PDB file of C-alpha atoms in Angstrom:
ATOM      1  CA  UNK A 724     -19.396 -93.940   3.700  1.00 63.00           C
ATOM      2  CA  UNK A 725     -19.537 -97.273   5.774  1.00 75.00           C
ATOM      3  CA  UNK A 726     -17.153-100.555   6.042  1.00 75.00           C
ATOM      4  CA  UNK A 727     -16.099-102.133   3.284  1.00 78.00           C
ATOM      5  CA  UNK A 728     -18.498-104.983   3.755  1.00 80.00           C
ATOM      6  CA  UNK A 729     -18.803-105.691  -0.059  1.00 81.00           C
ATOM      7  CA  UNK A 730     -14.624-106.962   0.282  1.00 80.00           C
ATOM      8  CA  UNK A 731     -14.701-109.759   1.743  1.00 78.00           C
ATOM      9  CA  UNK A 732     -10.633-110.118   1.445  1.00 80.00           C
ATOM     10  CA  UNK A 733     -10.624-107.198   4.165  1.00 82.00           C
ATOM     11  CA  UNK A 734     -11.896-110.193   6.739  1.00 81.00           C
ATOM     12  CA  UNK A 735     -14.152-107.301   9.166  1.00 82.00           C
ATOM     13  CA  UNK A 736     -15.181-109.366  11.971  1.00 82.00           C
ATOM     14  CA  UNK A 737     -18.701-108.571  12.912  1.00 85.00           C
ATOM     15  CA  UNK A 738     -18.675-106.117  10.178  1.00 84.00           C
ATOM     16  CA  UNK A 739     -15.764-104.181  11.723  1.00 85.00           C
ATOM     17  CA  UNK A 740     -12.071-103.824  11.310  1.00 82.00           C
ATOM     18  CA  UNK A 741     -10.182-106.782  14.087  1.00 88.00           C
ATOM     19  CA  UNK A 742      -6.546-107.310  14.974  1.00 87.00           C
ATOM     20  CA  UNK A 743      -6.880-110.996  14.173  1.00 87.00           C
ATOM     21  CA  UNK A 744      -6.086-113.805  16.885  1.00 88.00           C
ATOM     22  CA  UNK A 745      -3.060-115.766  16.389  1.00 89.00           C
ATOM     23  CA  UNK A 746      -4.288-118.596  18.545  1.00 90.00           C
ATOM     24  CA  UNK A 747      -7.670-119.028  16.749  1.00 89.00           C
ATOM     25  CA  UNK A 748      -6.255-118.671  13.026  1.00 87.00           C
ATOM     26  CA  UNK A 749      -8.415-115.419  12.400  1.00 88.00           C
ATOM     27  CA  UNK A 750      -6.573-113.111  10.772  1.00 88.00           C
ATOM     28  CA  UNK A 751      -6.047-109.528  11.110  1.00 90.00           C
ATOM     29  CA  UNK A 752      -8.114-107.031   8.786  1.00 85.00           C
ATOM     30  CA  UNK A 753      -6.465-105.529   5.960  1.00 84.00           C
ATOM     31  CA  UNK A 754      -7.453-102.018   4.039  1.00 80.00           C
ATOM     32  CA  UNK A 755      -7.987-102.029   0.790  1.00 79.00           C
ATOM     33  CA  UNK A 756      -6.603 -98.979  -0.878  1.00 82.00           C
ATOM     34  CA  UNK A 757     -10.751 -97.603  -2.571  1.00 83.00           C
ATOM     35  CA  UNK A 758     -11.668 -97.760   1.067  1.00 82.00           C
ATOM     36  CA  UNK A 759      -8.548 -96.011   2.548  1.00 87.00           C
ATOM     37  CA  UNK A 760      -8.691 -93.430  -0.697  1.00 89.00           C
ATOM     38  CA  UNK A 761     -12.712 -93.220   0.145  1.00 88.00           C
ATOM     39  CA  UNK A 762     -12.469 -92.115   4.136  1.00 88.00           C
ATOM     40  CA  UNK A 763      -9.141 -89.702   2.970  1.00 89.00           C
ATOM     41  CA  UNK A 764     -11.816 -87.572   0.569  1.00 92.00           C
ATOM     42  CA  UNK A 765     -14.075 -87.676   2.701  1.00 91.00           C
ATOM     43  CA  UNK A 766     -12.002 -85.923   5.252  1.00 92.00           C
ATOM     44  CA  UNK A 767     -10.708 -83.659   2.575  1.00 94.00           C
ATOM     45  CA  UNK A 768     -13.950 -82.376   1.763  1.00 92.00           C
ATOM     46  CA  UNK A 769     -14.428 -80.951   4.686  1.00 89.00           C
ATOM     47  CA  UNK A 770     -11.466 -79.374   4.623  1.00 92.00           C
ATOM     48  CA  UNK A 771     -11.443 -77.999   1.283  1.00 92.00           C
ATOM     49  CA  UNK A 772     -15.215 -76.782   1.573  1.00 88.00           C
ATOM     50  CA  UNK A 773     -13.567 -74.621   4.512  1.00 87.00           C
ATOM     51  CA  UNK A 774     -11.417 -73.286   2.104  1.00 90.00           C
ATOM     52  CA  UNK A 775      -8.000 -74.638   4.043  1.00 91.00           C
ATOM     53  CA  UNK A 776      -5.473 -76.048   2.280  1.00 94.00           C
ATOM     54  CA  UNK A 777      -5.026 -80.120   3.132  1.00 93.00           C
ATOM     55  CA  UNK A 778      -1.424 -80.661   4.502  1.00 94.00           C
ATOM     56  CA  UNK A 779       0.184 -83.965   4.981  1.00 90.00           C
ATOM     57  CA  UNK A 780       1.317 -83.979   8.926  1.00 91.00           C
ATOM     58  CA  UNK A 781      -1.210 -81.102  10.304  1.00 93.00           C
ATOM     59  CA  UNK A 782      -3.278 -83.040  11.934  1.00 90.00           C
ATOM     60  CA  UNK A 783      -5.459 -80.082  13.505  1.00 93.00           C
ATOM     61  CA  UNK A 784      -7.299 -79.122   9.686  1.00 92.00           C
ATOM     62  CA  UNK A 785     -10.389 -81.214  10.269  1.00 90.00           C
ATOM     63  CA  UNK A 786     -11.171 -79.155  13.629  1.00 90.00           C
ATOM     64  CA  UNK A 787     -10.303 -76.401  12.205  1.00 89.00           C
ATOM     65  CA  UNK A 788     -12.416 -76.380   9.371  1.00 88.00           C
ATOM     66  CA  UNK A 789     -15.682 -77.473  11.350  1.00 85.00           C
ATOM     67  CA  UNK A 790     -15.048 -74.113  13.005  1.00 81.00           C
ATOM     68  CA  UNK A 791     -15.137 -72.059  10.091  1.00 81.00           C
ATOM     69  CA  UNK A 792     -17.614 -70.518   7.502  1.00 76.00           C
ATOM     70  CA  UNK A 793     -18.216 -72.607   4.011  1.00 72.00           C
ATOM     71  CA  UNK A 794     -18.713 -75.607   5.576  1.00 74.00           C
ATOM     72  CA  UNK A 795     -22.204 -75.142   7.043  1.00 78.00           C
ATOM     73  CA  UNK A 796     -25.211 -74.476   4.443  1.00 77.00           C
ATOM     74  CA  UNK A 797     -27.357 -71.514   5.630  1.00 82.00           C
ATOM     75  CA  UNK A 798     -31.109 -72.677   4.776  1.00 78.00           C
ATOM     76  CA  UNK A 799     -33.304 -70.821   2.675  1.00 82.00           C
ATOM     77  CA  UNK A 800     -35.618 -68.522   4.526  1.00 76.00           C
ATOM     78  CA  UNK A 801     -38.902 -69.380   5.993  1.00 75.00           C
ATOM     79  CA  UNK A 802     -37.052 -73.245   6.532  1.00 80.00           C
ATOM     80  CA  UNK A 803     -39.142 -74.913   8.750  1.00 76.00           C
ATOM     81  CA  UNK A 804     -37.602 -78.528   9.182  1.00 83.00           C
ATOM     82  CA  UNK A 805     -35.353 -80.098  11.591  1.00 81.00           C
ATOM     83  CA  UNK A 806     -31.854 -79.531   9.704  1.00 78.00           C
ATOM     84  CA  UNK A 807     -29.552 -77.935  11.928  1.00 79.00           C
ATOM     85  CA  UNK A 808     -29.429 -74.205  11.439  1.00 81.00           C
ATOM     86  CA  UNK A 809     -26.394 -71.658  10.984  1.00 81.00           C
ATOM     87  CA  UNK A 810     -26.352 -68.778  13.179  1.00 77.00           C
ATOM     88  CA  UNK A 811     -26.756 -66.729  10.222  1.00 78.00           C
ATOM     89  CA  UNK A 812     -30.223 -68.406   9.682  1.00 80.00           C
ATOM     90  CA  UNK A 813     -31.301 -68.241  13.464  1.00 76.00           C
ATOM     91  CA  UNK A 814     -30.294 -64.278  13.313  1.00 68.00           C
ATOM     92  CA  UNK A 815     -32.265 -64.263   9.854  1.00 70.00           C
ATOM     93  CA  UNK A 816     -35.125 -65.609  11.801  1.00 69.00           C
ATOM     94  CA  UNK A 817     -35.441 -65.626  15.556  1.00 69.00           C
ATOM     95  CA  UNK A 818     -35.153 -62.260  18.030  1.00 64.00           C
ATOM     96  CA  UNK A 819     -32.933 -59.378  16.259  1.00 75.00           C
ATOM     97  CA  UNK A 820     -34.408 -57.762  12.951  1.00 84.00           C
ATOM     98  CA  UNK A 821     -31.928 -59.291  10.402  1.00 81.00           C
ATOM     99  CA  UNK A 822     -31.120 -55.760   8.853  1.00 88.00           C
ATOM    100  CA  UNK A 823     -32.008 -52.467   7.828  1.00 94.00           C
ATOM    101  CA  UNK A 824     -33.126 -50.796   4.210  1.00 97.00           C
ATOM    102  CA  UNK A 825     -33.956 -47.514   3.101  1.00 98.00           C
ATOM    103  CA  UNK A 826     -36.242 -47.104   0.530  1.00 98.00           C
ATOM    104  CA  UNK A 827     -37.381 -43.803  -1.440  1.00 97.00           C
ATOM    105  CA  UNK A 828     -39.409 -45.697  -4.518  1.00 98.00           C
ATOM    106  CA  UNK A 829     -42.947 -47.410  -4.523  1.00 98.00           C
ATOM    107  CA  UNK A 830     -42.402 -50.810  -4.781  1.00 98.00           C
ATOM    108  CA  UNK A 831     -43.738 -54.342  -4.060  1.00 98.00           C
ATOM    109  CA  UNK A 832     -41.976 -55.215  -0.983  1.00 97.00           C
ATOM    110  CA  UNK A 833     -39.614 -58.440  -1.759  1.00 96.00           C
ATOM    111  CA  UNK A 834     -40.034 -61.475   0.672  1.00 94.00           C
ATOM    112  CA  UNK A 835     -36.298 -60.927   1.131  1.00 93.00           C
ATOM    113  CA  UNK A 836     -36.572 -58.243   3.121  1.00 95.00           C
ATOM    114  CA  UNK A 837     -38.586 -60.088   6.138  1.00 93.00           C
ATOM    115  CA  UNK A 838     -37.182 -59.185   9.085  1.00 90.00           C
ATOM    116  CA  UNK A 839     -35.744 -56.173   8.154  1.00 93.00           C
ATOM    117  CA  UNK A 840     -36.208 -52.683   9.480  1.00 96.00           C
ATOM    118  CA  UNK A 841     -37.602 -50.574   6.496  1.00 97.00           C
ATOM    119  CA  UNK A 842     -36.505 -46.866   6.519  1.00 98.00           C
ATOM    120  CA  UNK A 843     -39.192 -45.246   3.775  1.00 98.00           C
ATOM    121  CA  UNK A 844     -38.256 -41.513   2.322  1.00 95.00           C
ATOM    122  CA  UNK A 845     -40.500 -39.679   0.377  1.00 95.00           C
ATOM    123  CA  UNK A 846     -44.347 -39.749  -0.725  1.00 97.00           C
ATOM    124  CA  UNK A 847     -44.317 -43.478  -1.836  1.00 98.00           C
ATOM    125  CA  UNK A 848     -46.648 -46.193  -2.301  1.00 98.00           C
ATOM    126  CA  UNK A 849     -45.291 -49.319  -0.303  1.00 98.00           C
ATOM    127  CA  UNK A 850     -47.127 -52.656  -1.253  1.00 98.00           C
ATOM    128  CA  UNK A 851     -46.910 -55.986   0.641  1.00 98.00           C
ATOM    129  CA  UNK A 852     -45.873 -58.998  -0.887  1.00 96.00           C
ATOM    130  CA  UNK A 853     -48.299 -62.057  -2.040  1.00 96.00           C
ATOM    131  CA  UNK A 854     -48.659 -64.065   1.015  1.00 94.00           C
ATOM    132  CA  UNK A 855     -47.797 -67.094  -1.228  1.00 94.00           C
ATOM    133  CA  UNK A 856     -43.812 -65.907  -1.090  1.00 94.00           C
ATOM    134  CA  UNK A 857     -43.832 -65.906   2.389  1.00 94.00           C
ATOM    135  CA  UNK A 858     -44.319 -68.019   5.576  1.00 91.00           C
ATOM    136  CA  UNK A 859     -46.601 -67.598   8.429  1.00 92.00           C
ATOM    137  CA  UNK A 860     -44.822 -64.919  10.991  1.00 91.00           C
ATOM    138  CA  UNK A 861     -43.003 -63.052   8.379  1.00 92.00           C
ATOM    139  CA  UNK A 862     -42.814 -59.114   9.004  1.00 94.00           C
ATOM    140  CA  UNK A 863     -41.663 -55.790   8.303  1.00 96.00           C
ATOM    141  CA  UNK A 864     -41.537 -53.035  10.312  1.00 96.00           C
ATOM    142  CA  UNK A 865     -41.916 -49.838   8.401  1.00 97.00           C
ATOM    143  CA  UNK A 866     -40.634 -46.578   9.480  1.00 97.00           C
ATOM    144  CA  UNK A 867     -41.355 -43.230   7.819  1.00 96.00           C
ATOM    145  CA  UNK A 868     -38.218 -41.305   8.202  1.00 97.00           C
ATOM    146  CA  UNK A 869     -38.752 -38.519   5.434  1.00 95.00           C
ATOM    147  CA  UNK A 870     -41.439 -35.798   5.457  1.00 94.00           C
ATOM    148  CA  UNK A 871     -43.768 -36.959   2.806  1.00 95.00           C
ATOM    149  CA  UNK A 872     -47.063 -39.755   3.194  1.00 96.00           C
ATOM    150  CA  UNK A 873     -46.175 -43.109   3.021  1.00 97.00           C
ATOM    151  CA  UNK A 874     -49.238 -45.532   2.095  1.00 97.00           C
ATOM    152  CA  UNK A 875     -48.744 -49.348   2.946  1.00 98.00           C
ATOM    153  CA  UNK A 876     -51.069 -51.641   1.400  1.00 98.00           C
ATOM    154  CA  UNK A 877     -51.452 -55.284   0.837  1.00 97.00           C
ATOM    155  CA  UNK A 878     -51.229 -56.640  -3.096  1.00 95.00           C
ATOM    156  CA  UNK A 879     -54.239 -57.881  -5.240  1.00 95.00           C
ATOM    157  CA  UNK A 880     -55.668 -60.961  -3.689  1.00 95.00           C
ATOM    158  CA  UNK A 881     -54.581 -60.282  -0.232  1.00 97.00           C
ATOM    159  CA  UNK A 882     -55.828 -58.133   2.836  1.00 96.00           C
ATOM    160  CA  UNK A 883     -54.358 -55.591   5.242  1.00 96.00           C
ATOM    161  CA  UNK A 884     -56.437 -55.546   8.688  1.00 94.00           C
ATOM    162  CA  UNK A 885     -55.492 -53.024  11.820  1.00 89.00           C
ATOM    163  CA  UNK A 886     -55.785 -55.078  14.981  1.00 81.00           C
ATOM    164  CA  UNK A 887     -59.374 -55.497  16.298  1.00 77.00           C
ATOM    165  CA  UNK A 888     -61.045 -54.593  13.288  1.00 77.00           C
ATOM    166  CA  UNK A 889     -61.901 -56.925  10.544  1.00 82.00           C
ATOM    167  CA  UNK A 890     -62.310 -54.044   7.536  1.00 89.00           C
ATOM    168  CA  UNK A 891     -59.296 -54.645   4.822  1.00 93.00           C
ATOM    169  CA  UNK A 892     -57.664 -51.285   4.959  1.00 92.00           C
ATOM    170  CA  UNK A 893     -54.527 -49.433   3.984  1.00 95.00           C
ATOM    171  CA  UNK A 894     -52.534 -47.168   6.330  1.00 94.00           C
ATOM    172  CA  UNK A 895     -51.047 -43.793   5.625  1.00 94.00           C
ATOM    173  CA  UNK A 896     -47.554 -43.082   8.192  1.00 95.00           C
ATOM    174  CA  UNK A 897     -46.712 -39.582   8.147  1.00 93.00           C
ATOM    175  CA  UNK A 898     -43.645 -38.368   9.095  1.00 94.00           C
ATOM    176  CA  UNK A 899     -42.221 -40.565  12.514  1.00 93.00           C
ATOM    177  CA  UNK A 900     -44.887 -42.785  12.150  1.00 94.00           C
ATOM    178  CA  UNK A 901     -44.240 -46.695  12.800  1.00 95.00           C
ATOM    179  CA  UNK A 902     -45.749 -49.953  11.591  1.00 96.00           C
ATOM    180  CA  UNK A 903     -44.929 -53.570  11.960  1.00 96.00           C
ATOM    181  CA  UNK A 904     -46.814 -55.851   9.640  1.00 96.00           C
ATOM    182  CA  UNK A 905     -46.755 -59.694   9.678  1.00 96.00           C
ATOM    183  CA  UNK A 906     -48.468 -62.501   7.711  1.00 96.00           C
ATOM    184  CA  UNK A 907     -50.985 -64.500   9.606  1.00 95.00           C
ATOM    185  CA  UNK A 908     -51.975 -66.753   6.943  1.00 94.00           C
ATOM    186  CA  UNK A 909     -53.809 -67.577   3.853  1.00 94.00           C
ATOM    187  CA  UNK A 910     -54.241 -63.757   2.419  1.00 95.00           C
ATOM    188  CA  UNK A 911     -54.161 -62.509   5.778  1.00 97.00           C
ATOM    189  CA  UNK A 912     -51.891 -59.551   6.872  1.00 97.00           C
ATOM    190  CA  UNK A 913     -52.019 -57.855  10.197  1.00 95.00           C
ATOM    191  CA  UNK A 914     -50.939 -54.443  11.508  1.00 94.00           C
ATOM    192  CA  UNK A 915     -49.739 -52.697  14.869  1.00 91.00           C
ATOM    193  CA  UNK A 916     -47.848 -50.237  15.974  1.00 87.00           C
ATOM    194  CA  UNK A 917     -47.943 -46.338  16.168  1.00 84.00           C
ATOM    195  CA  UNK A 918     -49.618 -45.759  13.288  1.00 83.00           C
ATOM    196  CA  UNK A 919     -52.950 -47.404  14.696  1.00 79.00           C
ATOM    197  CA  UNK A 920     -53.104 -45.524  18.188  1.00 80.00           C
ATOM    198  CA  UNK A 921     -56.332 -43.991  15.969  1.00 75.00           C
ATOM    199  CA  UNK A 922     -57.832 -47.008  15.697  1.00 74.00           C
ATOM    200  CA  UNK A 923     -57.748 -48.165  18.940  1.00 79.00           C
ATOM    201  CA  UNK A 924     -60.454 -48.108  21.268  1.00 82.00           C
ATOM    202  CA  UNK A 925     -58.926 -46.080  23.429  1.00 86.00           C
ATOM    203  CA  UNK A 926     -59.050 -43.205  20.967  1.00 88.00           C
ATOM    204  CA  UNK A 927     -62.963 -44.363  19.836  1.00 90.00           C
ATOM    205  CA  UNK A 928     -64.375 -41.526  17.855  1.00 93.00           C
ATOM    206  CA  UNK A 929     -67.753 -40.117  16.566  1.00 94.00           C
ATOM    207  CA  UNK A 930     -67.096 -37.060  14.231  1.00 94.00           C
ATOM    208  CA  UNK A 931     -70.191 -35.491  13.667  1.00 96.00           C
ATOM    209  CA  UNK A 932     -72.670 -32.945  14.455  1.00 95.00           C
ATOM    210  CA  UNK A 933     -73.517 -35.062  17.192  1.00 97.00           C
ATOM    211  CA  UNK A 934     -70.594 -37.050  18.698  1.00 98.00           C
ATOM    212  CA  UNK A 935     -67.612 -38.032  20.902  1.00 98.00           C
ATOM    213  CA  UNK A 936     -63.911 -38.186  21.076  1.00 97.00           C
ATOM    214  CA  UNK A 937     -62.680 -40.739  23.764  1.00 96.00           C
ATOM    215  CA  UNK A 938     -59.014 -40.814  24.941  1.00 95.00           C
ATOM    216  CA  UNK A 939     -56.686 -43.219  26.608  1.00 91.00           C
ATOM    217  CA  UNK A 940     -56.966 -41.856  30.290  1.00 94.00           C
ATOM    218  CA  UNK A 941     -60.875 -42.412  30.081  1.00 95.00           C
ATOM    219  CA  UNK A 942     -61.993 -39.094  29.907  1.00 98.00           C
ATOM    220  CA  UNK A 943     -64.736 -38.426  27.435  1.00 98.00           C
ATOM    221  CA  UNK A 944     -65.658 -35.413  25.205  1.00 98.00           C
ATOM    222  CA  UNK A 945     -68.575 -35.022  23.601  1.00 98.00           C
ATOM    223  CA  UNK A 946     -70.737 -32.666  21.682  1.00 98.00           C
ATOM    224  CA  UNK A 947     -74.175 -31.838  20.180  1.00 95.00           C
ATOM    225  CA  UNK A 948     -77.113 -29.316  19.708  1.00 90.00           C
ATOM    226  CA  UNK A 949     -80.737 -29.103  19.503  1.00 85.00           C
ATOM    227  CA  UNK A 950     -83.171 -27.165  17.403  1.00 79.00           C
ATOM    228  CA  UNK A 951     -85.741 -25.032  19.552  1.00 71.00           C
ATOM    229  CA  UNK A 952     -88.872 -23.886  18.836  1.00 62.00           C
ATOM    230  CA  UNK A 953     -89.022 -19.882  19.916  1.00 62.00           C
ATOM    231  CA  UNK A 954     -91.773 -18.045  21.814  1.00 61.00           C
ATOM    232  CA  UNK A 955     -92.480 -20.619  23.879  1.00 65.00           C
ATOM    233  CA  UNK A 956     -91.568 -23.030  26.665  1.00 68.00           C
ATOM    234  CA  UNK A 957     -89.748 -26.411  25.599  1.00 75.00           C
ATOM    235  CA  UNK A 958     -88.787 -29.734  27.696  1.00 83.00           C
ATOM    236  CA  UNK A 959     -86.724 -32.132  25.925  1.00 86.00           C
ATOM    237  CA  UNK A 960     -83.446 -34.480  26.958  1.00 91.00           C
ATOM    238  CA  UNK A 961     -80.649 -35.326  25.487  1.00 93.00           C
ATOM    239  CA  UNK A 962     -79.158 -38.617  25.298  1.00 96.00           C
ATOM    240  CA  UNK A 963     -75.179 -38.176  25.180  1.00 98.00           C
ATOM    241  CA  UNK A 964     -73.852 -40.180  21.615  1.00 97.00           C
ATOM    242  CA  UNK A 965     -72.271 -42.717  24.202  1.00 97.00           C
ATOM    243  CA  UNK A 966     -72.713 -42.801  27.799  1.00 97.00           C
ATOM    244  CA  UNK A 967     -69.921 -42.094  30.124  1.00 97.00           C
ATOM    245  CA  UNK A 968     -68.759 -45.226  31.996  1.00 95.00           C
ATOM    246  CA  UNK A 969     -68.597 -43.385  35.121  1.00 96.00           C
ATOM    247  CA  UNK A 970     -70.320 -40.141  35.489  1.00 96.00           C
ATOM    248  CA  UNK A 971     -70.302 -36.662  33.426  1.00 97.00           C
ATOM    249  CA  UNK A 972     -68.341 -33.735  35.519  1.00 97.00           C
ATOM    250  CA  UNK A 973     -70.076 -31.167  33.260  1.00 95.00           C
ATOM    251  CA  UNK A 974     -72.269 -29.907  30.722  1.00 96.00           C
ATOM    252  CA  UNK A 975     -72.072 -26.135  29.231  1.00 93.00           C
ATOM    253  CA  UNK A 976     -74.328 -24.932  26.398  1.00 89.00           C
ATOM    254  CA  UNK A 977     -74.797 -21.880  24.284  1.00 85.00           C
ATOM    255  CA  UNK A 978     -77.391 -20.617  21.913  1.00 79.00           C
ATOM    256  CA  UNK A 979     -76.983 -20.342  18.603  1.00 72.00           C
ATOM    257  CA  UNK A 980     -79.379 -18.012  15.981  1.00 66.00           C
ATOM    258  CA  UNK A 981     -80.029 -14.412  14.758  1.00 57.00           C
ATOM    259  CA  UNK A 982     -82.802 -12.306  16.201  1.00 58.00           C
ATOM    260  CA  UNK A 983     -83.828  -9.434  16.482  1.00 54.00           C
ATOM    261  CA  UNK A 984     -82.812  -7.152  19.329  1.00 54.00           C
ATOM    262  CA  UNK A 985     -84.207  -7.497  22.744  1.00 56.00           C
ATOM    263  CA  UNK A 986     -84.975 -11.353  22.647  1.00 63.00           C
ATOM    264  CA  UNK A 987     -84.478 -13.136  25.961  1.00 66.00           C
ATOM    265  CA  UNK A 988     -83.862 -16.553  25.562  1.00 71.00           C
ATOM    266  CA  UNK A 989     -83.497 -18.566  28.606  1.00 75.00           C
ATOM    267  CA  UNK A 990     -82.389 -22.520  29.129  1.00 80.00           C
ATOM    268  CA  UNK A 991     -81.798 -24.381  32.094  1.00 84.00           C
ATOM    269  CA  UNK A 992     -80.200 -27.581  32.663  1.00 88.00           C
ATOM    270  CA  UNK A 993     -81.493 -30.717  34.746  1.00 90.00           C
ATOM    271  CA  UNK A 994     -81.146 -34.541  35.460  1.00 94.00           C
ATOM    272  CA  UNK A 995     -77.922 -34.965  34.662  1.00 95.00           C
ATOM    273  CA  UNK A 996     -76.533 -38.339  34.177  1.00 96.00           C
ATOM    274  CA  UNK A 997     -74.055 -40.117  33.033  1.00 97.00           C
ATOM    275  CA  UNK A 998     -76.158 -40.809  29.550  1.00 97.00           C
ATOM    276  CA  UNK A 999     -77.781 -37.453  29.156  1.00 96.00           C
ATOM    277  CA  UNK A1000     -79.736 -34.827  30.198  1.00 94.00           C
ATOM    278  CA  UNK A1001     -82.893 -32.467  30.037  1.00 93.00           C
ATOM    279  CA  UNK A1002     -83.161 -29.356  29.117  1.00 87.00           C
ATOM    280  CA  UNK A1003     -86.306 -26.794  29.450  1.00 85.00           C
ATOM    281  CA  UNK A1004     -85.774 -23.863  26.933  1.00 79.00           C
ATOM    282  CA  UNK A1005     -87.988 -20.718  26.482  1.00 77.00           C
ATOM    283  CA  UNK A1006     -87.963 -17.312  24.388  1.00 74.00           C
ATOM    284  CA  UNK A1007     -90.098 -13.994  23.771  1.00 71.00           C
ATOM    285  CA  UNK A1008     -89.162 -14.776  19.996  1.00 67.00           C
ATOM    286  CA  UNK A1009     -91.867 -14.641  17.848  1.00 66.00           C
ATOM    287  CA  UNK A1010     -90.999 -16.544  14.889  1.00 65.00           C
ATOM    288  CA  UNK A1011     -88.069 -18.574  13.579  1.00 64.00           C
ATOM    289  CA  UNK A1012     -85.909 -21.264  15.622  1.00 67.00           C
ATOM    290  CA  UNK A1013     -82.963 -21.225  17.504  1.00 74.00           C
ATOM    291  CA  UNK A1014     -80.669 -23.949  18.837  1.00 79.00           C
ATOM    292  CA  UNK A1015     -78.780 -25.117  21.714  1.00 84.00           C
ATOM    293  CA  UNK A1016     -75.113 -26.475  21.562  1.00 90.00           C
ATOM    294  CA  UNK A1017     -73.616 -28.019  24.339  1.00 93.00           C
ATOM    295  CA  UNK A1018     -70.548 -30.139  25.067  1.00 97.00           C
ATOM    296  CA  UNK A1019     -69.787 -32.579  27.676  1.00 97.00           C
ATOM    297  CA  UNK A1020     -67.183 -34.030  29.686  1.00 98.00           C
ATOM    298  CA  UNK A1021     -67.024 -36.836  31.462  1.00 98.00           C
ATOM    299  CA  UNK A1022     -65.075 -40.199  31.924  1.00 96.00           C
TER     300      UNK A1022
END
């Protein structure tokens, strides 16, 4: 709406309504009824789209209704310009998760349901939506409240990577597990939360004959064995799978092999460091092998 510039019987003075001036001969504006009916709907539409009733003599409805719901659009998710937002959008999108689900069915995850908290029931098959339905910084966290396996993976043409590593991957939550997931980008989806304390660094892993288990406090386990050659003395070291970043607090070992009876076998420990050992091994065996296990533990 603007002046009604395009009357010119309405005689605006600088483009806006005067009084006129008596002693000058310029006379007072005049409203023409369009205009008059024009700035009344206007007003009315407000009103209306509040859902109030318009009332000749309550002069309080237009206040009123810019206080209320109906009047204000809530944007469409993922809205990025500068229109001003509803509170319903900011909640939507900013601080608080915007709601809560449960779900007990496999199912591709709707781009809806960003922000929401994602109860999951049951041995289901949860997949992530195509990155094309949803902005940058949209996430779900993912909560496994039932007893069976619940897989979370990302859909055809996009990738699901734990934090620090850059394998595509799925992840299984078992019962009280967590995960938040959010979009990064392009086909790009990343993962954190409880779910991954095994794939952090902190719990760094070698499961094998020969190997390691590392845990958040520092402290180091690890494990291995060596094949000996009987009836006779051996030397040999050991170097640990990883070496402890400190020092290794101690080494024990065992033999391992079946002989006949009165076999001495007899192994003795030296040098230790924190990235191995030696080891001097002997036995009145006369044929066959045996070997030595040890585990060690260190930080």
């Amino acid at each position: 709406m603007d002046y009604p510039h395009s009357v010119h019987s309405v005689n605006l003075l600088n483009g806006k309504f005067t009084d006129g001036n008596p002693q000058t001969g310029l006379l007072p504006s005049r409203d023409t009824a369009s205009w008059s009916n024009a700035v009344t709907d206007e007003l009315l539409g407000i009103i209306e789209a509040a859902g109030l009733t318009p009332t000749e003599g309550l002069n309080t409805q237009l206040l009123q209704a810019l206080r209320r719901t109906g009047v204000f659009t809530t944007l469409a998710q993922f809205d990025n310009s500068t229109v001003a937002a509803t509170s319903a959008f900011v909640q939507r999108a900013l601080g608080n998760f915007s709601g809560e689900v449960g779900i007990t069915t496999s199912q591709t995850l709707p781009a809806v349901l960003a922000g929401r908290i994602i109860n999951a029931g049951g041995t289901i098959t949860l997949t992530l939506p195509p990155g094309t339905t949803v902005a940058a910084g949209a996430s779900y966290q993912i909560n496994n409240v039932g007893v069976g396996i619940v897989t979370v993976q990302a859909g055809a043409g996009n990738n699901l990577f734990g934090i620090g590593n850059g394998t595509p991957r799925s992840f299984l939550l078992g019962s009280g597990d967590t995960i938040t997931i959010a979009f990064v980008g392009g086909t790009s989806w990343y993962a954190w939360g409880g779910v991954q304390l095994g794939a952090s660094a902190a719990f760094g892993s070698l499961l094998a004959s020969n190997g390691y288990q590392k845990l958040p406090s520092g402290l180091i386990i690890q494990w291995g064995g060596v094949a000996i050659i009987p009836y006779n003395t051996t030397n040999g070291s050991i170097t640990f799978p990883v070496s402890f970043n400190s020092q290794c607090f101690h080494v024990s070992h065992s033999c391992f092999g079946v002989y006949a009876t009165n076999i001495g076998i007899d192994i003795n420990l030296t040098n230790l460091t924190s990235g191995g050992f030696s080891y001097q091994a002997s036995t009145n065996a006369a044929s066959g092998t045996f070997s030595v296990r040890w585990i060690a533990i260190g930080n």
